[in-house]
Amino acid sequence: MPDRRLWRHFDFVMIGLIVALLVGGIAMVRSATRGDPVIEGLPFAQAVTALAGLGVMLLVVVTDYSLLKNVAIPLYALTLASLAAVLIFGTDRFGARRWVQVGSFDLQPGEIAKILLTVVLVYIISSRQGRRPYFETIGLTLIAVAPCIFLIMRQPNLSTALTIVFIWLAIVFVGGIERQHAVVMVVAGIAMILIIQQLGLIQAYQIERIEKLFGINVAAGDTYQIDQARLALSSGGLTGLGYQSGTFSQLRLVPARHTDFIYSVIGEELGFAGAITFLVLILLVIARALRAAWLSRDTFGRLLCVGVAAMLFLQTYTNVGMQLGILPVTGVVLPFVSYGRSNLLTLLAAVGIVESVVMRHRRLEF
């Protein structure tokens, strides 16, 4: 157990925000699944996962985050092994193989890879800082990320791959990028996209979703998901139609209403006020993660917090953006709110890392 004096720096505000999101999310999942015998048990499963996730978070908090440096290489090996295993032993759903059945739990290694790769990338940058040219370090992090991106695209899972790329960009940028590095990174990014396309890792339906976003080759019914989500959001008005009283949500007119499109359920039943409240709570969590990065006493802790903040930001932006019709439909859930057990456990473990950093931002004096 850590010294009791460390708990003076524990970010109780951040935990309060997350608990509010978890309770609100379980309530909205309950509303979205009400009356559907196939999924009406999911709110209980989400609540159990939230409690387990808070336990995992506490275990991470009491562990000094600097110890993660010692296991970065094994974590990288574990990431590659799990991503490869899902392609061999995974369960096929909706034309993708992203899950491994562990008892009654659907484990999604791609979600866990987000935080594990964050630790690995931060370790590479922090351990080489001031010792080796930063351009060389960027290349090494890219070499580390590339096999993971390849395996994730094989599932296929474009949204998770893009999230990892975004985390990589954020960490590399804050780690000390210079102007000439940025130019090379843009060129490398374009080259990576072309290579992925040539290898056939981008599926036809993924390209079609992007085309439909810009109104290209759109046929009747092609934009059904986005249309229903936007109608549900707009029908809520300022204060909403009332909890469990949404027309689109209760008549099951919104697809994936308890996962990808739960924000539309929130907007319809709780209105603009409720939708903004959830969004502000998430943005405040991101702000607290960035505060922890600012307070961190070392590069390793600072970049860990930046990586977590980047993950939360992109996931939120993508989920809300696709329901507003400004981004293509992807399988990205709203952090701490949507049903998604692997994602929830990953996010709470990531919060534990942030809390571990902020608790230890000052050295104890004896």
Short mmCIF file of C-alpha atoms in Angstrom, two decimals:
data_model
loop_
_atom_site.label_atom_id
_atom_site.label_comp_id
_atom_site.label_asym_id
_atom_site.label_seq_id
_atom_site.Cartn_x
_atom_site.Cartn_y
_atom_site.Cartn_z
CA MET A 1 0.00 0.00 0.00
CA PRO A 2 1.24 3.53 -0.75
CA ASP A 3 2.14 5.99 1.98
CA ARG A 4 -1.04 7.55 3.37
CA ARG A 5 0.35 10.99 2.67
CA LEU A 6 0.04 10.28 -1.07
CA TRP A 7 -3.76 10.22 -0.81
CA ARG A 8 -3.71 13.98 -0.15
CA HIS A 9 -3.12 14.42 -3.88
CA PHE A 10 -5.72 11.89 -5.02
CA ASP A 11 -8.03 13.53 -7.57
CA PHE A 12 -11.43 13.02 -5.93
CA VAL A 13 -12.99 15.45 -8.41
CA MET A 14 -12.06 13.19 -11.31
CA ILE A 15 -13.47 10.11 -9.57
CA GLY A 16 -16.68 11.99 -8.76
CA LEU A 17 -17.09 12.90 -12.42
CA ILE A 18 -16.53 9.31 -13.52
CA VAL A 19 -18.95 7.85 -10.96
CA ALA A 20 -21.59 10.31 -12.19
CA LEU A 21 -20.97 9.18 -15.77
CA LEU A 22 -21.11 5.50 -14.80
CA VAL A 23 -24.40 5.88 -12.92
CA GLY A 24 -25.90 7.98 -15.70
CA GLY A 25 -24.63 5.57 -18.34
CA ILE A 26 -26.13 2.51 -16.62
CA ALA A 27 -29.43 4.36 -16.32
CA MET A 28 -29.42 5.21 -20.03
CA VAL A 29 -28.47 1.65 -21.01
CA ARG A 30 -31.40 0.46 -18.89
CA SER A 31 -33.73 2.80 -20.75
CA ALA A 32 -32.32 1.80 -24.16
CA THR A 33 -32.73 -1.93 -23.46
CA ARG A 34 -36.08 -1.81 -21.64
CA GLY A 35 -38.61 -4.28 -22.99
CA ASP A 36 -36.14 -6.10 -25.22
CA PRO A 37 -35.73 -9.63 -23.81
CA VAL A 38 -32.52 -10.18 -25.79
CA ILE A 39 -30.58 -7.30 -24.20
CA GLU A 40 -32.54 -6.16 -21.15
CA GLY A 41 -30.02 -7.90 -18.87
CA LEU A 42 -27.15 -5.74 -20.11
CA PRO A 43 -27.57 -2.88 -17.58
CA PHE A 44 -26.82 -5.34 -14.75
CA ALA A 45 -23.77 -6.64 -16.63
CA GLN A 46 -22.61 -3.05 -17.16
CA ALA A 47 -23.03 -2.29 -13.45
CA VAL A 48 -21.02 -5.38 -12.47
CA THR A 49 -18.33 -4.40 -14.96
CA ALA A 50 -18.25 -0.86 -13.57
CA LEU A 51 -17.71 -2.18 -10.04
CA ALA A 52 -15.00 -4.56 -11.24
CA GLY A 53 -13.43 -1.72 -13.22
CA LEU A 54 -13.35 0.52 -10.16
CA GLY A 55 -11.58 -2.30 -8.33
CA VAL A 56 -9.04 -2.58 -11.14
CA MET A 57 -8.60 1.19 -11.04
CA LEU A 58 -7.86 1.07 -7.32
CA LEU A 59 -5.25 -1.65 -7.83
CA VAL A 60 -3.56 0.49 -10.48
CA VAL A 61 -3.73 3.59 -8.26
CA VAL A 62 -1.90 1.96 -5.34
CA THR A 63 0.85 0.82 -7.72
CA ASP A 64 3.55 3.36 -8.54
CA TYR A 65 3.11 4.19 -12.22
CA SER A 66 6.90 4.28 -12.71
CA LEU A 67 6.95 0.49 -12.23
CA LEU A 68 5.26 0.20 -15.62
CA LYS A 69 8.65 0.93 -17.18
CA ASN A 70 9.84 -2.46 -15.98
CA VAL A 71 7.08 -4.35 -17.78
CA ALA A 72 6.80 -2.29 -20.99
CA ILE A 73 8.47 -4.91 -23.18
CA PRO A 74 6.38 -7.82 -21.80
CA LEU A 75 3.26 -5.65 -22.27
CA TYR A 76 4.20 -5.13 -25.91
CA ALA A 77 4.63 -8.87 -26.40
CA LEU A 78 1.27 -9.45 -24.69
CA THR A 79 -0.38 -6.89 -26.98
CA LEU A 80 0.91 -8.55 -30.14
CA ALA A 81 0.01 -12.01 -28.86
CA SER A 82 -3.55 -11.02 -27.93
CA LEU A 83 -4.17 -9.26 -31.24
CA ALA A 84 -2.89 -12.29 -33.13
CA ALA A 85 -4.90 -14.67 -30.94
CA VAL A 86 -8.19 -12.92 -31.69
CA LEU A 87 -7.65 -13.55 -35.42
CA ILE A 88 -7.19 -17.27 -34.72
CA PHE A 89 -9.55 -17.99 -31.84
CA GLY A 90 -11.88 -15.01 -32.03
CA THR A 91 -15.64 -14.92 -32.49
CA ASP A 92 -17.11 -13.64 -35.77
CA ARG A 93 -19.84 -11.01 -35.47
CA PHE A 94 -21.20 -8.65 -38.09
CA GLY A 95 -18.44 -9.61 -40.50
CA ALA A 96 -15.62 -8.89 -38.04
CA ARG A 97 -13.50 -10.93 -35.64
CA ARG A 98 -12.73 -8.68 -32.68
CA TRP A 99 -13.80 -10.70 -29.65
CA VAL A 100 -12.47 -13.66 -27.69
CA GLN A 101 -14.98 -15.49 -25.52
CA VAL A 102 -13.68 -15.84 -21.96
CA GLY A 103 -16.47 -17.61 -20.09
CA SER A 104 -19.45 -15.26 -20.28
CA PHE A 105 -17.21 -12.26 -20.97
CA ASP A 106 -16.58 -11.00 -24.50
CA LEU A 107 -12.98 -9.80 -24.34
CA GLN A 108 -11.97 -7.31 -27.01
CA PRO A 109 -8.14 -7.25 -27.20
CA GLY A 110 -8.20 -4.18 -29.45
CA GLU A 111 -9.61 -2.11 -26.59
CA ILE A 112 -6.95 -3.28 -24.15
CA ALA A 113 -4.26 -2.65 -26.77
CA LYS A 114 -5.02 1.08 -26.57
CA ILE A 115 -3.75 1.47 -23.03
CA LEU A 116 -1.00 -1.18 -23.29
CA LEU A 117 0.46 0.49 -26.38
CA THR A 118 0.24 3.84 -24.64
CA VAL A 119 2.52 2.50 -21.90
CA VAL A 120 4.92 1.02 -24.48
CA LEU A 121 5.16 4.19 -26.58
CA VAL A 122 5.65 6.40 -23.53
CA TYR A 123 8.39 4.09 -22.28
CA ILE A 124 10.24 4.27 -25.61
CA ILE A 125 10.11 8.07 -25.72
CA SER A 126 10.89 8.74 -22.06
CA SER A 127 13.76 6.25 -21.87
CA ARG A 128 15.48 7.77 -24.93
CA GLN A 129 14.79 11.43 -24.23
CA GLY A 130 18.00 13.45 -24.26
CA ARG A 131 20.04 10.37 -25.15
CA ARG A 132 19.14 9.70 -28.78
CA PRO A 133 17.90 11.95 -31.62
CA TYR A 134 14.15 12.44 -31.34
CA PHE A 135 13.63 11.71 -35.02
CA GLU A 136 15.13 8.28 -34.45
CA THR A 137 12.80 7.78 -31.48
CA ILE A 138 9.76 8.67 -33.61
CA GLY A 139 10.82 6.03 -36.12
CA LEU A 140 11.17 3.45 -33.37
CA THR A 141 7.68 4.18 -32.01
CA LEU A 142 6.27 3.89 -35.52
CA ILE A 143 7.94 0.50 -35.93
CA ALA A 144 6.36 -0.59 -32.64
CA VAL A 145 2.88 0.60 -33.63
CA ALA A 146 2.82 -0.69 -37.21
CA PRO A 147 2.41 -4.46 -36.49
CA CYS A 148 -0.42 -3.71 -34.05
CA ILE A 149 -2.19 -1.55 -36.62
CA PHE A 150 -1.80 -4.34 -39.19
CA LEU A 151 -3.32 -6.95 -36.86
CA ILE A 152 -6.20 -4.67 -35.85
CA MET A 153 -6.99 -3.85 -39.47
CA ARG A 154 -7.13 -7.58 -40.17
CA GLN A 155 -10.09 -7.94 -37.77
CA PRO A 156 -11.14 -5.46 -39.39
CA ASN A 157 -11.41 -2.58 -36.90
CA LEU A 158 -10.62 0.76 -38.50
CA SER A 159 -11.88 2.87 -35.59
CA THR A 160 -9.55 1.23 -33.05
CA ALA A 161 -6.63 1.48 -35.47
CA LEU A 162 -7.28 5.21 -35.94
CA THR A 163 -7.57 5.70 -32.17
CA ILE A 164 -4.15 4.13 -31.65
CA VAL A 165 -2.69 6.29 -34.42
CA PHE A 166 -4.17 9.38 -32.74
CA ILE A 167 -2.71 8.37 -29.36
CA TRP A 168 0.66 7.87 -31.04
CA LEU A 169 0.49 11.32 -32.67
CA ALA A 170 -0.47 13.00 -29.39
CA ILE A 171 2.32 11.33 -27.41
CA VAL A 172 4.95 12.00 -30.06
CA PHE A 173 3.84 15.64 -30.37
CA VAL A 174 3.99 16.34 -26.64
CA GLY A 175 7.20 14.33 -26.32
CA GLY A 176 9.12 17.02 -28.16
CA ILE A 177 8.32 17.06 -31.86
CA GLU A 178 9.98 19.69 -34.05
CA ARG A 179 8.80 21.27 -37.28
CA GLN A 180 10.88 19.05 -39.56
CA HIS A 181 9.64 15.99 -37.72
CA ALA A 182 6.02 16.97 -38.42
CA VAL A 183 6.61 17.08 -42.16
CA VAL A 184 8.19 13.64 -42.18
CA MET A 185 5.36 12.26 -40.03
CA VAL A 186 2.75 13.55 -42.49
CA VAL A 187 4.61 11.89 -45.36
CA ALA A 188 4.95 8.67 -43.33
CA GLY A 189 1.24 8.77 -42.52
CA ILE A 190 0.26 9.09 -46.16
CA ALA A 191 2.63 6.27 -47.05
CA MET A 192 1.09 4.08 -44.34
CA ILE A 193 -2.41 4.72 -45.66
CA LEU A 194 -1.33 3.79 -49.19
CA ILE A 195 0.37 0.62 -47.94
CA ILE A 196 -2.72 -0.37 -45.96
CA GLN A 197 -4.87 0.20 -49.03
CA GLN A 198 -2.52 -1.81 -51.25
CA LEU A 199 -2.58 -4.69 -48.78
CA GLY A 200 -6.36 -4.72 -48.94
CA LEU A 201 -6.76 -3.98 -45.24
CA ILE A 202 -9.37 -1.27 -45.82
CA GLN A 203 -12.68 -2.99 -46.48
CA ALA A 204 -15.13 -1.89 -49.15
CA TYR A 205 -17.86 -1.12 -46.61
CA GLN A 206 -15.48 1.21 -44.75
CA ILE A 207 -14.84 3.19 -47.92
CA GLU A 208 -18.57 3.25 -48.62
CA ARG A 209 -19.30 4.76 -45.20
CA ILE A 210 -16.89 7.61 -45.91
CA GLU A 211 -18.40 8.13 -49.36
CA LYS A 212 -21.92 8.28 -47.94
CA LEU A 213 -20.81 10.91 -45.43
CA PHE A 214 -19.99 13.18 -48.35
CA GLY A 215 -23.08 12.20 -50.32
CA ILE A 216 -21.28 9.99 -52.84
CA ASN A 217 -23.13 6.96 -54.24
CA VAL A 218 -25.91 7.30 -51.69
CA ALA A 219 -28.94 5.07 -52.28
CA ALA A 220 -32.25 5.02 -50.43
CA GLY A 221 -31.77 3.71 -46.90
CA ASP A 222 -27.98 3.96 -46.93
CA THR A 223 -27.95 6.69 -44.28
CA TYR A 224 -30.64 5.09 -42.10
CA GLN A 225 -28.50 4.89 -38.96
CA ILE A 226 -27.41 8.52 -39.04
CA ASP A 227 -30.87 9.72 -40.05
CA GLN A 228 -32.54 7.92 -37.14
CA ALA A 229 -29.92 9.15 -34.69
CA ARG A 230 -30.30 12.76 -35.78
CA LEU A 231 -34.08 12.55 -35.65
CA ALA A 232 -33.92 11.16 -32.12
CA LEU A 233 -31.51 13.87 -31.01
CA SER A 234 -33.57 16.68 -32.49
CA SER A 235 -36.87 15.38 -31.12
CA GLY A 236 -35.73 15.84 -27.53
CA GLY A 237 -35.80 19.63 -27.58
CA LEU A 238 -34.35 21.43 -24.58
CA THR A 239 -35.37 19.12 -21.75
CA GLY A 240 -36.27 15.88 -23.54
CA LEU A 241 -39.33 13.66 -23.72
CA GLY A 242 -38.61 12.11 -20.33
CA TYR A 243 -36.62 9.14 -19.07
CA GLN A 244 -37.80 5.91 -20.75
CA SER A 245 -40.30 7.96 -22.77
CA GLY A 246 -38.38 8.50 -26.00
CA THR A 247 -40.28 7.55 -29.13
CA PHE A 248 -37.29 6.45 -31.22
CA SER A 249 -35.48 4.72 -28.37
CA GLN A 250 -38.46 2.88 -26.86
CA LEU A 251 -39.79 1.77 -30.27
CA ARG A 252 -36.29 0.55 -31.12
CA LEU A 253 -35.99 2.80 -34.14
CA VAL A 254 -32.42 3.79 -33.26
CA PRO A 255 -29.90 1.04 -34.15
CA ALA A 256 -27.30 -0.03 -31.55
CA ARG A 257 -29.06 2.33 -29.15
CA HIS A 258 -27.33 0.94 -26.05
CA THR A 259 -23.81 1.05 -27.55
CA ASP A 260 -22.77 3.21 -30.50
CA PHE A 261 -25.88 5.42 -30.54
CA ILE A 262 -26.66 5.89 -26.87
CA TYR A 263 -25.99 9.62 -27.17
CA SER A 264 -29.09 9.84 -29.37
CA VAL A 265 -31.13 8.18 -26.61
CA ILE A 266 -29.77 10.72 -24.14
CA GLY A 267 -30.66 13.59 -26.45
CA GLU A 268 -34.17 12.33 -27.06
CA GLU A 269 -35.08 11.49 -23.46
CA LEU A 270 -33.09 14.12 -21.56
CA GLY A 271 -32.95 16.78 -24.24
CA PHE A 272 -30.21 19.24 -25.11
CA ALA A 273 -29.63 19.90 -21.42
CA GLY A 274 -28.99 16.24 -20.65
CA ALA A 275 -26.85 15.67 -23.73
CA ILE A 276 -24.67 18.67 -22.93
CA THR A 277 -24.38 17.60 -19.29
CA PHE A 278 -22.98 14.19 -20.25
CA LEU A 279 -20.61 15.80 -22.74
CA VAL A 280 -19.36 18.38 -20.23
CA LEU A 281 -18.72 15.65 -17.64
CA ILE A 282 -16.54 13.75 -20.12
CA LEU A 283 -14.68 16.90 -21.14
CA LEU A 284 -14.00 17.65 -17.48
CA VAL A 285 -12.53 14.16 -17.04
CA ILE A 286 -10.25 14.88 -20.01
CA ALA A 287 -9.30 18.22 -18.45
CA ARG A 288 -8.39 16.49 -15.17
CA ALA A 289 -6.19 14.03 -17.10
CA LEU A 290 -4.40 16.97 -18.74
CA ARG A 291 -4.06 18.60 -15.32
CA ALA A 292 -2.33 15.44 -14.11
CA ALA A 293 0.01 15.64 -17.12
CA TRP A 294 0.84 19.23 -16.19
CA LEU A 295 1.56 18.31 -12.58
CA SER A 296 3.60 15.20 -13.37
CA ARG A 297 7.15 15.25 -12.11
CA ASP A 298 8.61 13.30 -15.06
CA THR A 299 8.21 12.73 -18.78
CA PHE A 300 6.95 9.18 -18.33
CA GLY A 301 4.00 10.27 -16.16
CA ARG A 302 3.24 13.31 -18.28
CA LEU A 303 3.02 11.35 -21.52
CA LEU A 304 0.94 8.60 -19.92
CA CYS A 305 -1.69 11.18 -18.94
CA VAL A 306 -1.55 12.77 -22.40
CA GLY A 307 -2.16 9.37 -23.99
CA VAL A 308 -5.19 8.72 -21.78
CA ALA A 309 -6.59 12.19 -22.52
CA ALA A 310 -6.09 11.64 -26.26
CA MET A 311 -7.90 8.29 -26.11
CA LEU A 312 -10.88 9.79 -24.25
CA PHE A 313 -11.05 12.82 -26.54
CA LEU A 314 -11.02 10.94 -29.84
CA GLN A 315 -13.49 8.33 -28.62
CA THR A 316 -15.91 11.06 -27.50
CA TYR A 317 -15.47 13.16 -30.63
CA THR A 318 -15.96 10.16 -32.92
CA ASN A 319 -19.03 8.84 -31.11
CA VAL A 320 -20.84 12.18 -30.93
CA GLY A 321 -19.66 13.21 -34.40
CA MET A 322 -21.13 10.17 -36.15
CA GLN A 323 -24.52 10.80 -34.52
CA LEU A 324 -24.47 14.39 -35.69
CA GLY A 325 -23.65 13.24 -39.22
CA ILE A 326 -20.22 14.90 -39.40
CA LEU A 327 -18.27 11.63 -39.17
CA PRO A 328 -18.85 8.18 -40.72
CA VAL A 329 -20.52 5.48 -38.65
CA THR A 330 -17.97 3.45 -36.68
CA GLY A 331 -18.09 1.06 -33.75
CA VAL A 332 -16.91 3.62 -31.20
CA VAL A 333 -18.80 3.88 -27.91
CA LEU A 334 -19.24 6.90 -25.65
CA PRO A 335 -16.68 6.71 -22.78
CA PHE A 336 -18.08 5.51 -19.43
CA VAL A 337 -21.66 5.73 -20.79
CA SER A 338 -22.27 3.24 -23.60
CA TYR A 339 -22.51 -0.48 -22.96
CA GLY A 340 -19.14 -2.04 -23.67
CA ARG A 341 -17.41 -4.11 -21.02
CA SER A 342 -13.88 -4.34 -22.47
CA ASN A 343 -13.86 -0.63 -23.22
CA LEU A 344 -15.13 0.26 -19.75
CA LEU A 345 -12.50 -1.86 -17.99
CA THR A 346 -9.79 -0.35 -20.18
CA LEU A 347 -10.89 3.21 -19.49
CA LEU A 348 -11.09 2.69 -15.73
CA ALA A 349 -7.61 1.12 -15.71
CA ALA A 350 -6.39 4.14 -17.69
CA VAL A 351 -7.94 6.47 -15.10
CA GLY A 352 -6.09 4.50 -12.44
CA ILE A 353 -2.81 5.31 -14.19
CA VAL A 354 -3.69 9.02 -14.27
CA GLU A 355 -4.55 8.94 -10.56
CA SER A 356 -1.28 7.15 -9.81
CA VAL A 357 0.61 9.91 -11.60
CA VAL A 358 -1.17 12.80 -9.87
CA MET A 359 -0.84 11.16 -6.45
CA ARG A 360 2.93 10.95 -6.86
CA HIS A 361 3.63 14.28 -8.55
CA ARG A 362 5.45 15.43 -5.43
CA ARG A 363 8.18 13.46 -3.76
CA LEU A 364 7.61 12.63 -0.11
CA GLU A 365 9.92 14.40 2.31
CA PHE A 366 11.14 12.50 5.33
#
